[in-house]
Coordinates of C-alpha atoms in Angstrom, one line a residue:
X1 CA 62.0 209.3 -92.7
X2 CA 62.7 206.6 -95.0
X3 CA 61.1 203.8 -92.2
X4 CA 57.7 206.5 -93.0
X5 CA 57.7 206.5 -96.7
X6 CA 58.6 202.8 -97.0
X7 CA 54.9 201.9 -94.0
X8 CA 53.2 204.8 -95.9
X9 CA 53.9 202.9 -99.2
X10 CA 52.8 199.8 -98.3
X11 CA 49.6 201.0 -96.7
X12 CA 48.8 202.4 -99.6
X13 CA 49.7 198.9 -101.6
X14 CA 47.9 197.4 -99.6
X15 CA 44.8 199.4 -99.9
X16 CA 45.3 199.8 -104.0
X17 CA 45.4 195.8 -103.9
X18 CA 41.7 196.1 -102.0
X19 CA 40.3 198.1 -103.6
X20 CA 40.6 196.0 -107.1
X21 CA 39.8 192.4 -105.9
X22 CA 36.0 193.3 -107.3
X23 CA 34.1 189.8 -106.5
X24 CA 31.5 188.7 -109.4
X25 CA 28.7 187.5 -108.5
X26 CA 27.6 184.0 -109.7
X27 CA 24.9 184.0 -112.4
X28 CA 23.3 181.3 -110.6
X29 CA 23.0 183.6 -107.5
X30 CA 21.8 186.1 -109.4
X31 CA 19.2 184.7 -110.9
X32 CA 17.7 182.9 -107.7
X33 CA 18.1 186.9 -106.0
X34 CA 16.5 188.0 -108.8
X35 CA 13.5 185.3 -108.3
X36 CA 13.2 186.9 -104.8
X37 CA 12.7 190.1 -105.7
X38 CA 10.1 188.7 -108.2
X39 CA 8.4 186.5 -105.3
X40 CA 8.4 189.5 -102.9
X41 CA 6.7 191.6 -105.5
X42 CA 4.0 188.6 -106.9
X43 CA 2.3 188.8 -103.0
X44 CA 2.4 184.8 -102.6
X45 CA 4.0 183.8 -99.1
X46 CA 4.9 180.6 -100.8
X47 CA 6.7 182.1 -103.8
X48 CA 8.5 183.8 -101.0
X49 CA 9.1 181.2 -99.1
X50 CA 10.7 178.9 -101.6
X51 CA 12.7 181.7 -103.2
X52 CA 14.3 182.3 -99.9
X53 CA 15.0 179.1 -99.4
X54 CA 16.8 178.7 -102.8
X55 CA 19.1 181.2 -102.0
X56 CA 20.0 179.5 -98.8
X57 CA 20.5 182.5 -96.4
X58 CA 17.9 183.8 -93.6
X59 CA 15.1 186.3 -94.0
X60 CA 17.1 188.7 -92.2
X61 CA 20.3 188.6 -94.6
X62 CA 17.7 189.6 -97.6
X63 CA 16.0 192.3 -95.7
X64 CA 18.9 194.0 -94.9
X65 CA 21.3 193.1 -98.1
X66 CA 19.2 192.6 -100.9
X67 CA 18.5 195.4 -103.4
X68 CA 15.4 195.1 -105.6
X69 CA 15.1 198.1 -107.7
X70 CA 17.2 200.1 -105.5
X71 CA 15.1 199.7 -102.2
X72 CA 15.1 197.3 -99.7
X73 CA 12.9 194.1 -100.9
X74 CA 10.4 194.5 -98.1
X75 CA 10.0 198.9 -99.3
X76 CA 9.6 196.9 -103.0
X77 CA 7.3 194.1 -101.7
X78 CA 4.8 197.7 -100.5
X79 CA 5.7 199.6 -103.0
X80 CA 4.0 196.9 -105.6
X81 CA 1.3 196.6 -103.6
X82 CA 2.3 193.4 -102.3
X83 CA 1.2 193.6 -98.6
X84 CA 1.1 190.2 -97.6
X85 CA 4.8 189.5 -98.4
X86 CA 6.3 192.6 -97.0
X87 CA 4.5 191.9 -93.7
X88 CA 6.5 188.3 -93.8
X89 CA 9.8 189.7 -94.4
X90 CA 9.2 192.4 -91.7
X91 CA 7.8 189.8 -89.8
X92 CA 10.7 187.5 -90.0
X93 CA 13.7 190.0 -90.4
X94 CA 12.6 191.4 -87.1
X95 CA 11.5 194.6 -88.5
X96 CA 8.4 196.5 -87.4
X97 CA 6.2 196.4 -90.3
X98 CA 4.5 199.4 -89.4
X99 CA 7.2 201.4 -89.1
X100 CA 8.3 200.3 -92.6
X101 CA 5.2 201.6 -93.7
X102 CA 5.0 205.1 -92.3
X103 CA 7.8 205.6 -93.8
X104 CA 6.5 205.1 -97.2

């Protein structure tokens, strides 16, 4: 009984401890993720392009992680009427742009 209460006390430890490790974002970071929504929404592959590469992660990684007014960026990129850009993150993240769009 005791052996239970002392594993069930440090699972929930454990889990406490997890739960407030909150990691902040660097401003820096931020700012350049906040440039990609910006490019994905401004319809210019090349604004694209060098935002993504100032982040230094892949086209897939943003698809799928990246929140740009609470929709995936390549949902934002259509959304804003930005065709030409969504179809390059679709395009690149492996995603099947028309699909993406039907859903719309």
């Amino acid at each position: 009984m005791k052996k239970s209460l002392l594993i069930a006390s440090l699972l929930t430890g454990v889990c406490l401890v997890n739960m407030t490790q909150v990691h902040a974002m660097d401003k820096n970071m931020e700012e350049k993720l906040v440039k990609v929504c910006e490019a994905a929404k401004s319809d210019s592959r090349i604004k694209l392009q060098q935002a993504i590469s100032n982040v230094s992660t892949g086209y897939k990684e943003i698809a799928e992680s990246l929140v740009c007014n609470g929709v995936d960026p390549i949902t934002f990129a259509l959304n804003n009427g930005a065709v030409k850009t969504a179809k390059l993150l679709a395009s690149r993240s492996h995603k099947d742009f028309d699909e993406m769009l039907a859903k719309l």
